[in-house]
XYZ file of C-alpha atoms in Angstrom:
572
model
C 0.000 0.000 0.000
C 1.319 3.582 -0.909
C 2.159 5.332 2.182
C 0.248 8.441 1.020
C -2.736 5.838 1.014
C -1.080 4.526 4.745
C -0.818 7.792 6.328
C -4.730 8.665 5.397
C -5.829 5.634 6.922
C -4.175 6.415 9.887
C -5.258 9.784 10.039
C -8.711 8.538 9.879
C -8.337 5.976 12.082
C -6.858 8.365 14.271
C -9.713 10.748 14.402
C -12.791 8.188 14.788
C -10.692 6.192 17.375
C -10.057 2.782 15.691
C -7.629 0.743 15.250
C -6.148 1.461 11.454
C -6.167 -2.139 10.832
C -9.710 -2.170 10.848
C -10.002 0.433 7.864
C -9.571 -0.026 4.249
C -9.585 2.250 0.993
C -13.534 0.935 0.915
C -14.385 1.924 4.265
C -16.728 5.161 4.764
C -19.133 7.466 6.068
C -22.088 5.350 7.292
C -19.525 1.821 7.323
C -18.627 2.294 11.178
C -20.614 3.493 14.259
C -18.012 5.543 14.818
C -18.159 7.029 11.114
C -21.250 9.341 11.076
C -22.146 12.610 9.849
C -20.048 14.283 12.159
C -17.148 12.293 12.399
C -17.030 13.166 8.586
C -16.887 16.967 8.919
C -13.958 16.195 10.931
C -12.523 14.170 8.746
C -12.398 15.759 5.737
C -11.811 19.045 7.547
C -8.421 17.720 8.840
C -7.657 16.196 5.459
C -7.921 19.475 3.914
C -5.289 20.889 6.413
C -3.048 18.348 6.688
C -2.367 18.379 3.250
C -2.909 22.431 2.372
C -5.971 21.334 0.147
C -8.726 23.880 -0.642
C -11.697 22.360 -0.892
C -15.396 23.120 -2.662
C -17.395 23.136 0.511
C -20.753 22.376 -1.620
C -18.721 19.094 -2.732
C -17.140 18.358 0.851
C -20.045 15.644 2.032
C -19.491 13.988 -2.008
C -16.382 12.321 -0.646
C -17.550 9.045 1.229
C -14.547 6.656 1.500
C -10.483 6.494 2.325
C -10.551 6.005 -1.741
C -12.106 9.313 -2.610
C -9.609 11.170 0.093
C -6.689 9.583 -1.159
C -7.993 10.147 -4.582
C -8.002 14.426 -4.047
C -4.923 14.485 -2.134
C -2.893 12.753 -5.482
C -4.906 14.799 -7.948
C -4.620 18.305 -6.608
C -0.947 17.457 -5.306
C -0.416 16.987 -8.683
C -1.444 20.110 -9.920
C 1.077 22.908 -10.517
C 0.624 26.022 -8.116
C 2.519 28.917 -7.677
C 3.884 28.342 -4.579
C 5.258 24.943 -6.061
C 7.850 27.008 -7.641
C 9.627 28.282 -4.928
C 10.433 27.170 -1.378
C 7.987 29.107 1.357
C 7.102 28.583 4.812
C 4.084 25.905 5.422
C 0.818 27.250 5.920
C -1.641 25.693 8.674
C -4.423 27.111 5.922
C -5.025 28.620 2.640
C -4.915 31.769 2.632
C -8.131 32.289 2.397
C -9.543 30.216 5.408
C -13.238 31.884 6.854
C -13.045 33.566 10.205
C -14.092 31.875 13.117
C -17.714 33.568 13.429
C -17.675 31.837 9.584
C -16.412 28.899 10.631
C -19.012 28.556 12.853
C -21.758 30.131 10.637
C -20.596 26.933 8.147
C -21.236 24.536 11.374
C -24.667 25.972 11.676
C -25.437 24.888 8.147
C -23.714 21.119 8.280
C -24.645 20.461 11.841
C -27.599 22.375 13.108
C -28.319 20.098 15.545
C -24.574 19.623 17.656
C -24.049 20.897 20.482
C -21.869 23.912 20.787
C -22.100 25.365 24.434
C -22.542 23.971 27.775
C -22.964 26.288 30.124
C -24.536 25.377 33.640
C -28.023 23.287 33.260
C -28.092 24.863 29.662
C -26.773 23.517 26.381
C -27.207 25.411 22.788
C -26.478 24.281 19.683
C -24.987 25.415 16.545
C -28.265 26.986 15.014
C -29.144 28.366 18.099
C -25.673 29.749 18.736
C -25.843 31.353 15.015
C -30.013 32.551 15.098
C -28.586 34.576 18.793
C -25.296 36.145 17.141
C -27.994 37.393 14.125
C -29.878 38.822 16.841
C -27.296 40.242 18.329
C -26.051 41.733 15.383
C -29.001 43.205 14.586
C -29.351 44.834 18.012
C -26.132 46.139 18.267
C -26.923 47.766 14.812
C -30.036 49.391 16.252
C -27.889 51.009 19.275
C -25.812 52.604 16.931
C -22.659 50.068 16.298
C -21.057 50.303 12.808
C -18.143 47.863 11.166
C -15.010 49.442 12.878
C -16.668 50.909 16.141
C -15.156 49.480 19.630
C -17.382 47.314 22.106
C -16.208 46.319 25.513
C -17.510 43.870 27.179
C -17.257 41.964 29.963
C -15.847 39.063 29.944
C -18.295 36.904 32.201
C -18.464 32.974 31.525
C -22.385 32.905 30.525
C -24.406 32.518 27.045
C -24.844 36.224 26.394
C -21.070 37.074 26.731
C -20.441 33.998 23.812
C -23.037 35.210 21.967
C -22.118 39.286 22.418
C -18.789 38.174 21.169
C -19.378 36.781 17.830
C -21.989 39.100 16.797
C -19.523 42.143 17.374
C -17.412 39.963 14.825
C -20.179 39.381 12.477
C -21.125 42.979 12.237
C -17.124 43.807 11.990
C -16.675 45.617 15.467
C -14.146 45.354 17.253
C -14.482 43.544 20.789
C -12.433 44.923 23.612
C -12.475 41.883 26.381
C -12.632 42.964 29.788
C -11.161 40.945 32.711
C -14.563 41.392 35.103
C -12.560 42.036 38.236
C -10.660 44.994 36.273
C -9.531 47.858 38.348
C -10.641 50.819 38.545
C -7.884 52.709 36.916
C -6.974 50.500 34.784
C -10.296 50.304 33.306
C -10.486 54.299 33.029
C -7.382 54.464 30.958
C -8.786 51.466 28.624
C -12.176 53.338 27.521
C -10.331 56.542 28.114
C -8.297 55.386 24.383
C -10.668 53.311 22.931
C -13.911 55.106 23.547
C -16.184 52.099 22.755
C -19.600 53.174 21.356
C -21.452 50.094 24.072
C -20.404 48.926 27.039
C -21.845 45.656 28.438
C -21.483 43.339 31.427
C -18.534 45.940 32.446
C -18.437 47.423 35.560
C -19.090 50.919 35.111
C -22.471 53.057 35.586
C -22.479 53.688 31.531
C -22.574 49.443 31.298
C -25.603 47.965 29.982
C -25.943 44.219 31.865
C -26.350 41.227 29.351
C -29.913 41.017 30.749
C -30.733 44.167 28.330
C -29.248 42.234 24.963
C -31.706 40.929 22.932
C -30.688 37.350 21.921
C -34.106 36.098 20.917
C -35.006 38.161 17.772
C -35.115 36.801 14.159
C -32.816 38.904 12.164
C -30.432 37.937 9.311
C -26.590 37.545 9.749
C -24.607 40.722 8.684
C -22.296 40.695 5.624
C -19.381 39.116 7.541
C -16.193 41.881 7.724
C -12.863 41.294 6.037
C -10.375 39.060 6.853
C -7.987 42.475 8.215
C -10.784 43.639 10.051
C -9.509 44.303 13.790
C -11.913 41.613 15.739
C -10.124 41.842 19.105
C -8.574 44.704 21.127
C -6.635 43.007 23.429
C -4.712 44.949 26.238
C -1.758 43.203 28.162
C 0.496 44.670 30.603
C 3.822 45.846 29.247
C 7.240 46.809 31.167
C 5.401 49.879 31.748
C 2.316 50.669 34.108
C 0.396 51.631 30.696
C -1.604 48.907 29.120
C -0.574 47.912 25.892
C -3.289 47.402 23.005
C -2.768 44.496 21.265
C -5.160 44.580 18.169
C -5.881 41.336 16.534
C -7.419 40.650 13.110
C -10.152 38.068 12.169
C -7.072 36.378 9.612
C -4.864 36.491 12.991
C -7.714 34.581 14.932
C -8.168 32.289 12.552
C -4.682 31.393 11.799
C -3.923 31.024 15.370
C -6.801 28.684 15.928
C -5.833 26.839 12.795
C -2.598 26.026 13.653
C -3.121 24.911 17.468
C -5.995 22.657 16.273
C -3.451 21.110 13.470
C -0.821 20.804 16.144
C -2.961 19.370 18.935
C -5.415 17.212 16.160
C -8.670 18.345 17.540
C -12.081 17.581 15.894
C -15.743 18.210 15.912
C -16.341 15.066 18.100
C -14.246 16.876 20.681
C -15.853 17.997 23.918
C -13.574 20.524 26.022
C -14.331 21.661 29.472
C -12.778 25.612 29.967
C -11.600 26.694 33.357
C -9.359 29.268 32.186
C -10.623 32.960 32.326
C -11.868 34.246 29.261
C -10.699 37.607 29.243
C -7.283 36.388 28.393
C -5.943 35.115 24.961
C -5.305 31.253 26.299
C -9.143 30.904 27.538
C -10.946 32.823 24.841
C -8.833 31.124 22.232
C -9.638 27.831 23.584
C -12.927 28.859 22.572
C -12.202 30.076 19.366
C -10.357 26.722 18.619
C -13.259 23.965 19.394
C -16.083 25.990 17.995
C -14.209 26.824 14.644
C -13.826 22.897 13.875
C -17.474 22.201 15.273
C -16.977 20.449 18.806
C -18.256 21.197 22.020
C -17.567 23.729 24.546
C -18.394 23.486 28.033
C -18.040 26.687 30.639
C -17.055 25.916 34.253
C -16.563 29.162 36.127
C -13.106 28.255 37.076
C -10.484 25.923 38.952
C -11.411 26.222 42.512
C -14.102 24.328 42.781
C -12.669 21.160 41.794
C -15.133 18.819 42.809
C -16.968 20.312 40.256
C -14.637 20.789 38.071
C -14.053 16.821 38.190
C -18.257 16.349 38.079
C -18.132 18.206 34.977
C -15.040 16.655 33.078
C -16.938 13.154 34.243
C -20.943 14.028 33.193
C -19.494 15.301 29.737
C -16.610 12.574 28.775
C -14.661 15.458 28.181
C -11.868 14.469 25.664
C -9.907 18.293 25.844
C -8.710 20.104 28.925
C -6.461 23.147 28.999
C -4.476 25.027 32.371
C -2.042 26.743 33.464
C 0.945 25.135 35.158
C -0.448 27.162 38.819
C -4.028 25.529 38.041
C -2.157 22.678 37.967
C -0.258 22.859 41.431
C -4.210 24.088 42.960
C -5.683 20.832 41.416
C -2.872 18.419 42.881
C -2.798 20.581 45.919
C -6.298 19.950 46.263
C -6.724 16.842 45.353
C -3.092 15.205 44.175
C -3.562 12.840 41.306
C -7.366 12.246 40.981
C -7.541 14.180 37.542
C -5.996 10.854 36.009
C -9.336 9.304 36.424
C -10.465 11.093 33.614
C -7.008 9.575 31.685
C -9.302 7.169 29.743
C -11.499 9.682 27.818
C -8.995 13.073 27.467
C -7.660 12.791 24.150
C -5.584 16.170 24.602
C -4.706 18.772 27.302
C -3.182 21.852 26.578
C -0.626 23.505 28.992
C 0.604 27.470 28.513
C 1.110 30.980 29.676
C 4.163 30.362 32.299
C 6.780 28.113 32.618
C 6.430 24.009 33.806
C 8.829 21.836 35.700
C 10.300 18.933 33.631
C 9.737 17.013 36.502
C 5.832 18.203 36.571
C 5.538 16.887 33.150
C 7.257 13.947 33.336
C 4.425 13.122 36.304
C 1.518 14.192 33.911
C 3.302 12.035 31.379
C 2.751 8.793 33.958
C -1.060 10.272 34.959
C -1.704 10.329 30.971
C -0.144 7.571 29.160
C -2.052 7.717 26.114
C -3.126 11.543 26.054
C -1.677 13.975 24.065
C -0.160 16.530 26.171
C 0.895 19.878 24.430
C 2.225 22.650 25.731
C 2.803 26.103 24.231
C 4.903 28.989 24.107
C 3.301 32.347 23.117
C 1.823 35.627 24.276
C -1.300 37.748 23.415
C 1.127 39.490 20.620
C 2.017 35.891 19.156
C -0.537 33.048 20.351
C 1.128 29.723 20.841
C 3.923 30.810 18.432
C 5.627 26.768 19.339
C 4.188 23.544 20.564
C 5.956 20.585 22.161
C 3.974 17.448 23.064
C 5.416 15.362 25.851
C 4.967 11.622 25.006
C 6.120 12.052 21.078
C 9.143 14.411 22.377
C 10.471 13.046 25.921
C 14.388 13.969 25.395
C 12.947 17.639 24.577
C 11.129 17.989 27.608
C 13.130 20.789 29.004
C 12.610 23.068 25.754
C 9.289 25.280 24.430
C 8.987 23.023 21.683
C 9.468 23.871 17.638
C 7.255 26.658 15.862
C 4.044 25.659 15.364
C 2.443 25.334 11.931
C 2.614 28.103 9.869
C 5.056 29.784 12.186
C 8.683 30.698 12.021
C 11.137 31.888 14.970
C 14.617 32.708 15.358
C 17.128 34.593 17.381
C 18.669 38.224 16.906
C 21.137 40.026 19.063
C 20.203 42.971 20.648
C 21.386 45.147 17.607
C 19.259 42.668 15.231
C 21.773 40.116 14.073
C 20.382 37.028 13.669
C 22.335 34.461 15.634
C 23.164 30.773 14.627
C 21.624 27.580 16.620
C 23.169 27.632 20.095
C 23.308 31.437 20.481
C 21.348 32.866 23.048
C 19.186 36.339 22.492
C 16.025 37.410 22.222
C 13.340 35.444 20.493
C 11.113 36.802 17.476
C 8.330 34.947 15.603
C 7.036 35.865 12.219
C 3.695 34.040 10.920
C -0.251 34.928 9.946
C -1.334 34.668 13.974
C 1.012 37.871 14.531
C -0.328 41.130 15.069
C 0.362 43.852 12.310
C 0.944 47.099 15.188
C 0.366 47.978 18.290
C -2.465 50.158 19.340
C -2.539 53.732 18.370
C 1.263 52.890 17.266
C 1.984 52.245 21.034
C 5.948 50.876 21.618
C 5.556 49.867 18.169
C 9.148 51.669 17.039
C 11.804 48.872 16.783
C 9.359 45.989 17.630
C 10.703 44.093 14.267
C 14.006 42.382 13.319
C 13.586 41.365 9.528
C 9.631 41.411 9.840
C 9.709 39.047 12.895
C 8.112 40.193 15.709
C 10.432 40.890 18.972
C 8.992 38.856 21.657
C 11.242 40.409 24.818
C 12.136 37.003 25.821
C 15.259 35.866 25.648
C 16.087 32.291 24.402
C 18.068 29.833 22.170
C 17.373 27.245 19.452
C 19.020 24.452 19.364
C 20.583 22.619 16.110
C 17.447 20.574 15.811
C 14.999 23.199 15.862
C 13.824 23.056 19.638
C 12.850 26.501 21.233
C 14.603 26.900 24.998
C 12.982 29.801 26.461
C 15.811 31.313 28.789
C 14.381 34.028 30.574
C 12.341 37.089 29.918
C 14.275 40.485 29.400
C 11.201 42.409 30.251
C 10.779 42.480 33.944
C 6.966 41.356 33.755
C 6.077 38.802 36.513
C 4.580 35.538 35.606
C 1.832 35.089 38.576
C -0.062 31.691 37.765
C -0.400 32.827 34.137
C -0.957 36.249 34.754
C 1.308 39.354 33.665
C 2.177 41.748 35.772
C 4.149 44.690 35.319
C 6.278 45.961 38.380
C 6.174 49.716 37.301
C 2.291 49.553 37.974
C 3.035 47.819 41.887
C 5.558 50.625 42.315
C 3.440 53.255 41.312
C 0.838 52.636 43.725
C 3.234 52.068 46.641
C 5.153 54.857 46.104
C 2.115 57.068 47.112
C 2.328 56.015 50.491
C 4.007 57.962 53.458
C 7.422 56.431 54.542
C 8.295 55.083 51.046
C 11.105 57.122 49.297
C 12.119 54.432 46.676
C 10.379 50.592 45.417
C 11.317 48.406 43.058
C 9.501 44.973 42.563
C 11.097 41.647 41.469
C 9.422 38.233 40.994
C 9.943 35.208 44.240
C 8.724 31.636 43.771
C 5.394 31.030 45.669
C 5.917 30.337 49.121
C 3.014 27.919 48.629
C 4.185 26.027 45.334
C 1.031 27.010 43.749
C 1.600 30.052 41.252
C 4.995 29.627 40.225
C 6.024 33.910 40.851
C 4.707 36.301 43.201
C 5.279 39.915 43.695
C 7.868 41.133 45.954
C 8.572 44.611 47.039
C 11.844 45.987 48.123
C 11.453 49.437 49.620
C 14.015 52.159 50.812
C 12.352 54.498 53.545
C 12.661 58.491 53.672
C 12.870 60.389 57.232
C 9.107 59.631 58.028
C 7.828 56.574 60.090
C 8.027 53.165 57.736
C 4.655 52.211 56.955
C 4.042 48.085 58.498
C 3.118 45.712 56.211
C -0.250 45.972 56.823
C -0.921 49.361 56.061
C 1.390 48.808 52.775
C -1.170 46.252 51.783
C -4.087 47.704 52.444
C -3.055 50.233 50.312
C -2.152 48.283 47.664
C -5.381 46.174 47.638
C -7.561 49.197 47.275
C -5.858 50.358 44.010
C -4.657 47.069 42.583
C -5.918 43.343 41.465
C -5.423 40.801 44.658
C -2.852 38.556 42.411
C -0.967 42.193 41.566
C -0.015 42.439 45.496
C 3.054 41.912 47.221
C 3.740 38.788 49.033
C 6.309 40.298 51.083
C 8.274 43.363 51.883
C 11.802 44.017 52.629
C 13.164 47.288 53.382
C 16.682 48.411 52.576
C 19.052 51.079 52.847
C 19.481 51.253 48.459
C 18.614 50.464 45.621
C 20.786 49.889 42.668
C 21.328 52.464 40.486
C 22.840 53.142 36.791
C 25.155 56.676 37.193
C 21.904 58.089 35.456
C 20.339 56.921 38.336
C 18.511 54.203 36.328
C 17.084 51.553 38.716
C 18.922 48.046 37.932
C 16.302 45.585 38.843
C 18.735 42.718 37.747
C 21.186 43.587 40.260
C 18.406 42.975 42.866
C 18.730 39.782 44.866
């Protein structure tokens, strides 16, 4: 047998969770339980990536057996293309792959009847997912959004938020995703620049509540917006107490989501239960990712309670999981290894935003024997910009992985030379998931060596291709996942009586449990020092809880450049 013919059988055997032996070039849709209308979405789907095909969607369904797959690939790899001529970097997707409010608009129309949110006692499927984000659309447009306005929203795990979402894609808004526990300040300076023309589920007094959207009406869908319309406004703390903007284009979110589901081989039989917050990139792309290939999403409101966390993943036969490496520590913390009773149905899990212990994954390695564990490297700039999976990739384990699909990385100096394997300096990406520019052209002067995006971490690739992710050479602190930027601690504690100079550094977790925590080195002027209680009340009333210091230590000086510069790296 060919091994073009081989590898399709396995890739279908893969995907419907048979043994290949079991398949021939006869088999198809309808042959095996297993093999039904959905499974053949999938299938086809991933056939079309895997090989960079571009499919007639009206003749998608017209392919019924291993024959007729292996049949397309040979004839259109046969076919003379442009980009046969010359050697370029492989693309997760044609270049014209739908968005993913198409992507699920198409889902809609070939599975009405899935099931594409869980969410408490409630479950809604495709078509009723699609006949809200019309409504929505169509509501929006009678409060006075246009393609191009900004809506914030918050970013509450509930129906109306999904829903709210898509529909500001559909109509060609852009969505500006607000963490619901947002600060005051920091959400001041956020509408201050963006101005969005609706506010809802955000806590301010000009907020509508989600109670107020209508989700009900019958309206049509919206012409859906072009591929470099801005569908996200993302803002992420940067080494400065300002917010950076990070916009993000439907052709971003779409390549992004492309190439994780390649990497991680999801499908629309999938059924992921999401923990993580979805006013970050890893949560809400998680999202993105299983409703753009037709599976199933289902909402839990987050890690703590892990009974029911462990209820849900159960009820559901969840075969997709994603965390953090702290939500990780909580759940052994809280209940060491149970999660591996769920081993037997979780066909993937998907680890990011802050670095993991060999060791850690080594033990989820032994708790998952035949899952497939991947873990990313990435930030809200560059989503998952490399991928490493454990079991296929155990004498790598220490390393980030090589670039995902579609992506390519390498190292420059700090004066942009790129550097050969081995060398150590600062990483940059370059591939369809990166953003164009900053917001309002913020820090967006020298962000690019050669067109690849400057990351600010500083790493090395190795002579194979594997990513080693060093350190970061911004002085953001990784808390569970969660950026922070020491300028913005410093700011606030500087206000307070007693403190004449502060400079924040990261310390591990006294508790194991969220990898760095904020620490706050002070130097006192000739007033009484402020105790640690009064520093954190302070603190607390201006800043997010994860945002506060752990611990204080006063000194007698800083360290200083002769400009007077503070040397945070010289801190110990």
């Amino acid at each position: 047998m060919a091994s073009s013919e081989q590898e399709i059988i396995n890739l279908v055997a893969g995907i419907l969770a048979v043994p290949a032996e079991s398949l021939s070039l006869q088999t198809g849709v309808g042959d095996l339980p297993e093999w039904d209308s959905l499974a053949q979405v999938a299938i086809v789907t991933t056939v079309e990536e895997e090989y960079q095909l571009n499919l007639d969607p009206d003749s998608l369904m017209d392919i019924a057996t291993i024959a007729d797959l292996v049949a397309l690939v040979a004839q259109q790899s046969a076919e003379p293309s442009a980009s046969s001529q010359a050697p370029a970097l492989p693309m997760a997707f044609p270049a014209t792959q739908e968005s993913i409010v198409s992507s699920i608009c198409r889902m809609a129309e070939n599975q009405p009847a899935s099931t594409a949110l869980i969410i408490g006692n409630e479950a809604v499927t495709y078509r009723q997912l699609v006949d809200s984000i019309a409504s929505v659309a169509a509501w929006y447009c009678s409060q006075g959004v246009k393609c191009g306005d900004y809506i914030a929203l918050g970013a509450v795990k509930c129906k109306e938020f999904i829903v709210c979402y898509f529909a500001a894609h559909a109509l060609g808004a852009t969505v500006v995703n607000l963490d619901p526990e947002i600060n005051a300040d920091r959400l001041k300076y956020i509408l201050g620049v963006t101005n969005p023309v609706l506010l809802v589920g955000v806590n301010d007094e000009t907020s509508l509540p989600f109670s107020a959207v209508d989700t009900d009406a019958v309206a049509e869908l919206p012409e859906l917006p072009a591929p470099d319309t801005i569908a996200d406004l993302m803002f992420t703390t940067g080494t400065t107490a300002v917010p950076k903007g990070v916009p993000l284009t439907h052709a971003n979110l779409a390549a992004a989501a492309a190439q994780i589901n390649r990497f991680i081989g999801s499908n629309a039989a999938d059924v992921e239960v999401v923990a993580l917050p979805i006013c970050h990139s890893f949560g809400m792309g998680r999202i993105r990712c299983v409703l753009s290939i037709g599976g199933t999403v289902v909402l839990v409101p987050g890690f703590s309670n892990v009974k029911l966390l462990f209820r849900t993943l159960k009820a559901y036969k969840a075969t997709g999981f994603a965390f953090v490496p702290a939500a990780w520590a909580y759940i052994q913390h809280m209940s060491a290894d149970k999660l591996a009773e769920c081993a037997s149905t979780l066909r993937y899990i998907e680890i990011g935003s802050a670095p993991m212990s060999v060791e850690s994954r080594r033990h989820l390695m032994r708790l998952f024997p035949s899952t497939r564990i991947c873990m990313h490297y990435g930030l809200t700039e560059a989503s998952r910009s490399s991928f490493i999976e454990f079991h296929r990739e155990p004498s790598h384990l220490a390393s980030a992985g090589k670039a995902s699909p579609g992506v390519e990385i390498r190292i420059y100096s700090s004066s942009g030379e790129l550097l050969p394997p081995e060398s150590e300096g600062e990483i940059c990406v370059k591939g369809p998931h990166v953003m164009a520019a900053y917001f309002n052209a913020q820090m967006d002067e020298d962000s690019r060596f050669d067109g690849f995006f400057r990351t600010g971490d500083w790493g090395k690739l190795d002579k194979d291709g594997y990513l080693y992710v060093l350190s970061r050479t911004k002085d953001i602190i990784n808390c569970g996942g969660k950026k922070i930027s020491p300028e913005e601690v410093e700011s606030v504690i500087l206000t307070i009586p007693g403190v004449a100079e502060c400079a924040c550094i990261a310390m591990p977790d006294p508790q194991g449990l969220l990898g760095e925590v904020v620490k706050a080195i002070l130097v006192s002027d000739d007033s009484p020092r402020p105790d640690d209680k009064t520093l954190h009340s302070v603190v607390a009333s201006k800043l997010e809880a994860y945002k506060c210091p752990v611990a204080y230590e006063w000194r007698t000086s800083l360290p200083r450049t002769a400009s007077g510069k503070l040397q945070r790296r010289m801190i110990n």
